[in-house]
Amino acid sequence: MPNVSFIPHAAARVSAVLAQLKDYLGDKVSTNQSVCEAHSHGEALELARLPAAVVFAETTEDVSTVLGICHGAYVPVVAFGAGTSVEGHVTPPEHAVSLDLSRMTGVLQVNAEDMDCRVQAGLTRQELNIRLRDTGLFFPVDPGGEATLGGMCATRASGTAAVHYGTMKENVLGLTVVMANGEVIKTGGRVRKSSTGYDLTSLFIGSEGTLGIITEVQLRLHGIPEQLSAAICQFENLEDAVRTAVEVIQAGVPIARVELMDDVQMAASIRYSGLDELRPITTLFFEFAGAPASVREQVEVTEALAGDNNGLGFAWADTPDERARLWKARHNAFWAVKALYPGFRVISTDCIVPISQLASLIVGVKADIEASGLQVAILGHVGDGNFHTLIMTEDTPEGSAKALELDRKIVARALALDGSCSGEHGVGVGKLEFLEREHGAQSLEVMRTLKVALDPRNILNPGKLLPEGLAYIG
Amino acid sequence: MPNVSFIPHAAARVSAVLAQLKDYLGDKVSTNQSVCEAHSHGEALELARLPAAVVFAETTEDVSTVLGICHGAYVPVVAFGAGTSVEGHVTPPEHAVSLDLSRMTGVLQVNAEDMDCRVQAGLTRQELNIRLRDTGLFFPVDPGGEATLGGMCATRASGTAAVHYGTMKENVLGLTVVMANGEVIKTGGRVRKSSTGYDLTSLFIGSEGTLGIITEVQLRLHGIPEQLSAAICQFENLEDAVRTAVEVIQAGVPIARVELMDDVQMAASIRYSGLDELRPITTLFFEFAGAPASVREQVEVTEALAGDNNGLGFAWADTPDERARLWKARHNAFWAVKALYPGFRVISTDCIVPISQLASLIVGVKADIEASGLQVAILGHVGDGNFHTLIMTEDTPEGSAKALELDRKIVARALALDGSCSGEHGVGVGKLEFLEREHGAQSLEVMRTLKVALDPRNILNPGKLLPEGLAYIG
């Protein structure tokens, strides 16, 4: 650590920095109260804290300027995209600058023949897919929310399509990253594989803005499938539905999506999304994609497996509108639950286990839910072994404590089954307490060593991703 | 850096260490001349250097013991698996210990339902697949040689099946790694995705033994495809063959393998592997895998594209024996070329470009070959944009210089087309000179920072992967 004994108090440092930032970046710097409020939190509202200022970066150079200035003065910086993260990732540290990248929406190149493109980090995936419309290509990673691609990199996002296309980890070829001191590096490239040097791209994917700030992303694209079919199948029994999903994966069916919603979730979604043709019982949502004969083959295997597990028959959504309605209902699951008890908080949990453990995990979780007396919906990306619960609770300290207690039980179950405490939401501050149990103290020491090496002044989103503790002494 | 002024000379240090190693590890330590010679090089014989001793580790604890002792005495350690690397990765640094992991061949767990397994790092992929025989599962990454899975992790290996199944990067779920000071960490786990913490697994994959020594590997497995078909198609014209492969990929055909061998390579392989039914002209080797209808669909599209590009018709290898013969001929390409001119050296190059650039690259390379006056075969994993040349040269300094000059021209062409200087062989010492041009000085600074942070005494395979230079000053 450099000698910090002559560094002025944090509040004084950030004031000095604001003057410098305005000199260099003019009206891209805002201290407006409502702008600061909008940057005080992501979707975890309870963790809100105001930044000292918000800077709206328009270029990689802007980001470099901000970091150079803040680095000089030991002022923390947190990157902000669409503010859709749920674990407190974008909540500013104390006396920090929030660096908003949402103006960086350029599509810098589309290489249709190579199925890749380069975009600025503030572009959302929805907007990218609109701009790709004429190419026959699309970017498949779909976390549901209207997230930016930079934010999706930073949290290693995935979602409903990961079972087929993989997560951000598998779909990013390279990055432009601004390091803590403002230095700009490029990682990876355009080739499909390479074995030259450390995999810096993967190091920044999932680093939650704590090692560098991502400003450009080289993405893999995929051909829009020749045929897309969606279907739902309902089950009287939760375990039968889980077993069906597991067996579909084990049979090697290259299914595009397979999502589960339990009875509580279905009741909420039927009401919220008008799915009146459905019953409030456990339901699997399927999507099949590919060439026609392959899709037919996938459907046959899947229908047979669902039948063997007491599925109540397939209902098909054959038109694009029907499919859109179904997937919109799935993506609105959170809001459907939220609408059940206005004024309640809804806390989304997120864990993942090897798929063979999923049925026993969910059975255990159901028992925990019953014991808690809370209203809880279960839904998830069952094809990956990843599932969420949505815990409804009164917006009081007691309510939150009760929900957190249930969350802890669920995570403990998942970790005991070789699982992870987050399949896709990330650590932020919400999952810090589980990290040592999941990774072990030694691995965390190595992670802290990387953090200290790349951000020795600890200005990049401090307090996120890594619980406090020792670094590795090589 | 720690103060090293009281550290004795390197030769004295390693002698002291040998006594300690023998105390702890007994006859697992060898200084036998022929054992040391066998560990003096991989397949790049010209870089040979004798280690001071070879230690045959049998457990992770053995590896930890060796590193603990060597770390204390600033003695370098190079991990050795099957010795199949081609860029000098396993050549010992001066006054170093070679740490042989080839006795670590345990299969520690097979989770058939989750399609994963955990193995010790010294197991070869062939042996793993033999042991998996009764499960219906296999590990697909296939670099050709009889490599160990730990070595394949360390070099981020890939090979003929990467176009469908991905490289080691996509097929490793977690690792056990011994750090420079002997500390043991676990990275990753068994889940299919996770967003908790830095991706240490990816950091060690491709790190060539310079950040830690991998002792266990958690691998993704895949179901053995219901149907496998192999075919070859010959072309009068190299560009037509390349264009066919590129169009197959661009059409989204989920092809299992697509390999190219040019006229020079085919002449050698026909003679060496008895492929007398074939002509010495450019040839594509295809493999199709999957459920029957999907395979039929893939074949139809591929045959049509080959026909459009003047392919001379498909010849099918329908029996397992016929397929094995074909793929054995492909894997023996190096030896086929080697047999052409006994006593000559054969130098294998390795570069990769975005697939849209492959045809123009190969045309340019053909011109370079012509201008060089050398005998050179072209072959490669064209579905990835990855290709090799095999340069035949007299085993003299002049011969090597001429071959290296041609290699430099090929790499320069690839880098100018957004390529990488190695798709799969790795950096070792052979590719060091190209790294700055490929990644830029700033990225190399960041890589060096990681190296210094995790191996401050520079004992882990020093001199490999990273050209000398500055580290990043955060």
Short mmCIF file of C-alpha atoms in Angstrom, two decimals, chain A residues 71 109 112-116 155-159 162 167 169-170 172 179-208 210-211 220 226 246 249-250 252 291-295 297 350 352-357 381 383-384 386 417-427 431 435 438-439 442-451 453-457 465-466 472-474, chain B residues 71 109 112-116 155-159 162 167 169-170 172 179-208 210-211 220 226 246 249-250 252 291-295 297 350 352-357 381 383-384 386 417-427 431 435 438-439 442-451 453-457 465-466 472-474:
data_model
loop_
_atom_site.label_atom_id
_atom_site.label_comp_id
_atom_site.label_asym_id
_atom_site.label_seq_id
_atom_site.Cartn_x
_atom_site.Cartn_y
_atom_site.Cartn_z
CA HIS A 71 -7.13 7.58 -8.88
CA GLN A 109 -18.72 -2.97 -35.92
CA ALA A 112 -21.85 -10.73 -40.03
CA GLU A 113 -19.70 -13.36 -41.75
CA ASP A 114 -17.81 -14.03 -38.53
CA MET A 115 -20.89 -13.70 -36.37
CA ASP A 116 -19.41 -11.15 -34.02
CA THR A 155 -22.01 -9.53 -13.36
CA ARG A 156 -21.46 -12.57 -15.60
CA ALA A 157 -25.16 -12.48 -16.42
CA SER A 158 -27.07 -15.33 -17.98
CA GLY A 159 -30.83 -16.00 -17.84
CA ALA A 162 -28.05 -19.88 -21.02
CA THR A 167 -23.67 -17.14 -20.26
CA LYS A 169 -18.61 -15.95 -20.09
CA GLU A 170 -19.10 -18.02 -23.23
CA VAL A 172 -17.73 -12.44 -25.02
CA MET A 179 -7.81 0.21 -15.40
CA ALA A 180 -7.83 1.89 -12.00
CA ASN A 181 -5.24 4.49 -12.99
CA GLY A 182 -6.96 5.36 -16.27
CA GLU A 183 -4.81 3.17 -18.50
CA VAL A 184 -6.79 1.58 -21.33
CA ILE A 185 -6.26 -2.06 -22.31
CA LYS A 186 -7.76 -4.37 -24.87
CA THR A 187 -8.33 -8.01 -24.00
CA GLY A 188 -9.12 -10.95 -26.27
CA GLY A 189 -9.98 -10.21 -29.84
CA ARG A 190 -12.12 -11.50 -32.66
CA VAL A 191 -10.87 -15.07 -33.02
CA ARG A 192 -12.95 -17.97 -31.74
CA LYS A 193 -10.15 -19.37 -29.62
CA SER A 194 -6.59 -18.46 -28.76
CA SER A 195 -3.96 -19.83 -26.42
CA THR A 196 -1.73 -16.81 -26.08
CA GLY A 197 -1.47 -15.34 -22.63
CA TYR A 198 -3.64 -15.05 -19.55
CA ASP A 199 -7.37 -14.96 -20.15
CA LEU A 200 -7.90 -11.34 -19.11
CA THR A 201 -11.34 -11.26 -20.71
CA SER A 202 -12.63 -13.94 -18.32
CA LEU A 203 -10.98 -12.16 -15.40
CA PHE A 204 -13.03 -9.01 -16.01
CA ILE A 205 -16.26 -10.90 -16.79
CA GLY A 206 -17.96 -11.17 -13.41
CA SER A 207 -15.56 -8.80 -11.64
CA GLU A 208 -18.39 -6.34 -10.85
CA THR A 210 -13.79 -3.99 -8.99
CA LEU A 211 -10.81 -4.63 -11.31
CA ARG A 220 -20.33 -13.59 -30.29
CA GLU A 226 -34.69 -21.40 -38.75
CA VAL A 246 -33.57 -32.75 -15.55
CA ILE A 249 -31.01 -32.16 -20.17
CA GLN A 250 -29.62 -35.58 -19.35
CA GLY A 252 -28.85 -34.36 -24.43
CA ALA A 291 -33.52 -26.70 -38.20
CA PRO A 292 -36.99 -28.24 -38.68
CA ALA A 293 -36.10 -31.93 -38.38
CA SER A 294 -33.95 -31.28 -35.34
CA VAL A 295 -36.77 -29.34 -33.67
CA GLU A 297 -36.78 -34.63 -32.81
CA ASP A 350 -30.59 -17.06 -6.60
CA ILE A 352 -27.62 -23.16 -8.41
CA VAL A 353 -26.71 -26.82 -7.92
CA PRO A 354 -25.60 -29.70 -10.13
CA ILE A 355 -28.75 -30.74 -11.90
CA SER A 356 -28.93 -34.16 -10.22
CA GLN A 357 -29.41 -32.34 -6.91
CA HIS A 381 -33.77 -21.85 -15.13
CA GLY A 383 -32.11 -26.69 -17.23
CA ASP A 384 -29.00 -25.22 -15.62
CA ASN A 386 -30.43 -22.60 -11.30
CA LEU A 417 -25.12 -29.95 -2.48
CA ASP A 418 -21.97 -28.69 -4.30
CA GLY A 419 -23.83 -25.59 -5.41
CA SER A 420 -23.12 -21.89 -5.70
CA CYS A 421 -24.80 -19.01 -3.87
CA SER A 422 -25.45 -17.20 -7.13
CA GLY A 423 -26.03 -18.58 -10.59
CA GLU A 424 -26.38 -15.17 -12.22
CA HIS A 425 -27.20 -12.24 -9.93
CA GLY A 426 -23.64 -11.85 -8.68
CA VAL A 427 -22.21 -11.03 -5.27
CA LYS A 431 -23.94 -12.38 -1.21
CA LEU A 435 -18.36 -16.41 -0.37
CA GLU A 438 -18.44 -21.44 -1.18
CA HIS A 439 -14.85 -20.84 -2.30
CA GLN A 442 -7.46 -19.75 0.29
CA SER A 443 -9.28 -18.98 -2.96
CA LEU A 444 -10.53 -15.71 -1.51
CA GLU A 445 -6.95 -14.81 -0.57
CA VAL A 446 -5.96 -15.30 -4.20
CA MET A 447 -8.90 -13.17 -5.36
CA ARG A 448 -7.90 -10.41 -2.94
CA THR A 449 -4.35 -10.59 -4.24
CA LEU A 450 -5.61 -9.93 -7.76
CA LYS A 451 -7.70 -7.02 -6.49
CA ALA A 453 -2.48 -5.95 -7.64
CA LEU A 454 -4.81 -4.29 -10.14
CA ASP A 455 -6.42 -1.69 -7.88
CA PRO A 456 -3.93 -0.98 -5.09
CA ARG A 457 -5.72 2.21 -4.06
CA LEU A 465 -17.66 -8.91 -4.49
CA LEU A 466 -14.91 -9.63 -1.93
CA TYR A 472 -2.27 -14.26 -0.58
CA ILE A 473 1.37 -13.92 0.32
CA GLY A 474 3.28 -15.50 -2.57
CA HIS B 71 9.71 -21.51 -2.92
CA GLN B 109 -15.41 -39.04 -9.24
CA ALA B 112 -22.91 -39.40 -14.77
CA GLU B 113 -26.24 -37.66 -14.13
CA ASP B 114 -24.57 -34.26 -14.10
CA MET B 115 -22.20 -35.16 -16.92
CA ASP B 116 -19.06 -34.17 -15.07
CA THR B 155 -1.98 -24.73 -22.60
CA ARG B 156 -5.70 -24.12 -23.21
CA ALA B 157 -5.64 -26.98 -25.72
CA SER B 158 -8.31 -27.63 -28.30
CA GLY B 159 -7.98 -29.57 -31.58
CA ALA B 162 -13.32 -27.65 -30.71
CA THR B 167 -11.75 -25.84 -26.07
CA LYS B 169 -11.74 -23.14 -21.62
CA GLU B 170 -15.34 -24.21 -22.19
CA VAL B 172 -13.36 -27.26 -17.37
CA MET B 179 0.23 -21.90 -5.64
CA ALA B 180 3.88 -20.81 -5.75
CA ASN B 181 4.34 -21.10 -1.99
CA GLY B 182 2.71 -24.52 -1.76
CA GLU B 183 -0.74 -23.32 -0.69
CA VAL B 184 -3.56 -25.38 -2.21
CA ILE B 185 -6.68 -23.74 -3.60
CA LYS B 186 -9.84 -24.98 -5.26
CA THR B 187 -11.39 -22.97 -8.06
CA GLY B 188 -14.82 -23.27 -9.64
CA GLY B 189 -16.92 -26.24 -8.73
CA ARG B 190 -19.50 -28.57 -10.20
CA VAL B 191 -22.25 -26.14 -11.19
CA ARG B 192 -22.76 -25.24 -14.83
CA LYS B 193 -22.54 -21.53 -14.20
CA SER B 194 -21.92 -19.22 -11.27
CA SER B 195 -21.47 -15.50 -10.83
CA THR B 196 -19.68 -15.43 -7.50
CA GLY B 197 -16.17 -14.04 -7.55
CA TYR B 198 -13.30 -13.79 -9.99
CA ASP B 199 -13.04 -16.56 -12.55
CA LEU B 200 -9.88 -18.17 -11.19
CA THR B 201 -10.46 -21.31 -13.23
CA SER B 202 -10.13 -19.37 -16.49
CA LEU B 203 -7.08 -17.56 -15.16
CA PHE B 204 -5.20 -20.83 -14.70
CA ILE B 205 -6.42 -22.36 -17.97
CA GLY B 206 -3.76 -21.34 -20.48
CA SER B 207 -1.33 -20.03 -17.85
CA GLU B 208 1.31 -22.61 -18.81
CA THR B 210 3.42 -19.83 -14.58
CA LEU B 211 0.75 -18.96 -11.97
CA ARG B 220 -17.64 -31.35 -18.34
CA GLU B 226 -26.50 -41.33 -31.02
CA VAL B 246 -16.45 -21.33 -43.99
CA ILE B 249 -19.99 -22.69 -40.27
CA GLN B 250 -21.78 -19.57 -41.44
CA GLY B 252 -24.95 -22.67 -38.56
CA ALA B 291 -29.67 -37.55 -33.35
CA PRO B 292 -30.42 -39.23 -36.71
CA ALA B 293 -32.69 -36.58 -38.23
CA SER B 294 -30.36 -33.80 -37.20
CA VAL B 295 -27.38 -35.61 -38.74
CA GLU B 297 -30.11 -32.41 -42.06
CA ASP B 350 -0.22 -22.38 -35.53
CA ILE B 352 -5.96 -18.41 -36.24
CA VAL B 353 -8.06 -15.67 -37.82
CA PRO B 354 -11.75 -14.74 -37.93
CA ILE B 355 -13.21 -17.24 -40.36
CA SER B 356 -14.09 -14.63 -42.99
CA GLN B 357 -10.36 -13.94 -43.33
CA HIS B 381 -9.16 -26.84 -38.00
CA GLY B 383 -14.09 -24.51 -38.88
CA ASP B 384 -12.46 -22.36 -36.19
CA ASN B 386 -7.32 -22.14 -37.11
CA LEU B 417 -6.23 -9.90 -40.15
CA ASP B 418 -7.33 -9.60 -36.47
CA GLY B 419 -5.88 -13.03 -35.72
CA SER B 420 -3.87 -14.65 -32.96
CA CYS B 421 -0.37 -16.14 -33.15
CA SER B 422 -1.59 -19.36 -31.57
CA GLY B 423 -4.97 -21.02 -31.71
CA GLU B 424 -3.96 -23.94 -29.50
CA HIS B 425 -0.25 -24.64 -29.15
CA GLY B 426 0.34 -21.85 -26.64
CA VAL B 427 3.18 -19.40 -26.17
CA LYS B 431 5.69 -17.45 -29.52
CA LEU B 435 2.81 -11.37 -27.90
CA GLU B 438 -0.98 -9.29 -30.59
CA HIS B 439 -2.04 -7.98 -27.19
CA GLN B 442 -0.67 -2.37 -21.81
CA SER B 443 -2.32 -5.79 -21.70
CA LEU B 444 1.06 -7.44 -21.22
CA GLU B 445 1.72 -5.09 -18.30
CA VAL B 446 -1.48 -6.30 -16.70
CA MET B 447 -0.52 -9.93 -17.32
CA ARG B 448 2.89 -9.32 -15.75
CA THR B 449 1.19 -7.72 -12.76
CA LEU B 450 -0.83 -10.88 -12.21
CA LYS B 451 2.33 -12.97 -12.51
CA ALA B 453 1.26 -10.88 -7.60
CA LEU B 454 0.83 -14.65 -7.61
CA ASP B 455 4.46 -15.70 -8.03
CA PRO B 456 6.60 -12.88 -6.62
CA ARG B 457 9.71 -15.07 -6.46
CA LEU B 465 4.35 -17.17 -21.74
CA LEU B 466 5.36 -13.57 -20.89
CA TYR B 472 1.27 -2.40 -14.46
CA ILE B 473 1.54 0.25 -11.78
CA GLY B 474 -1.96 0.58 -10.39
#
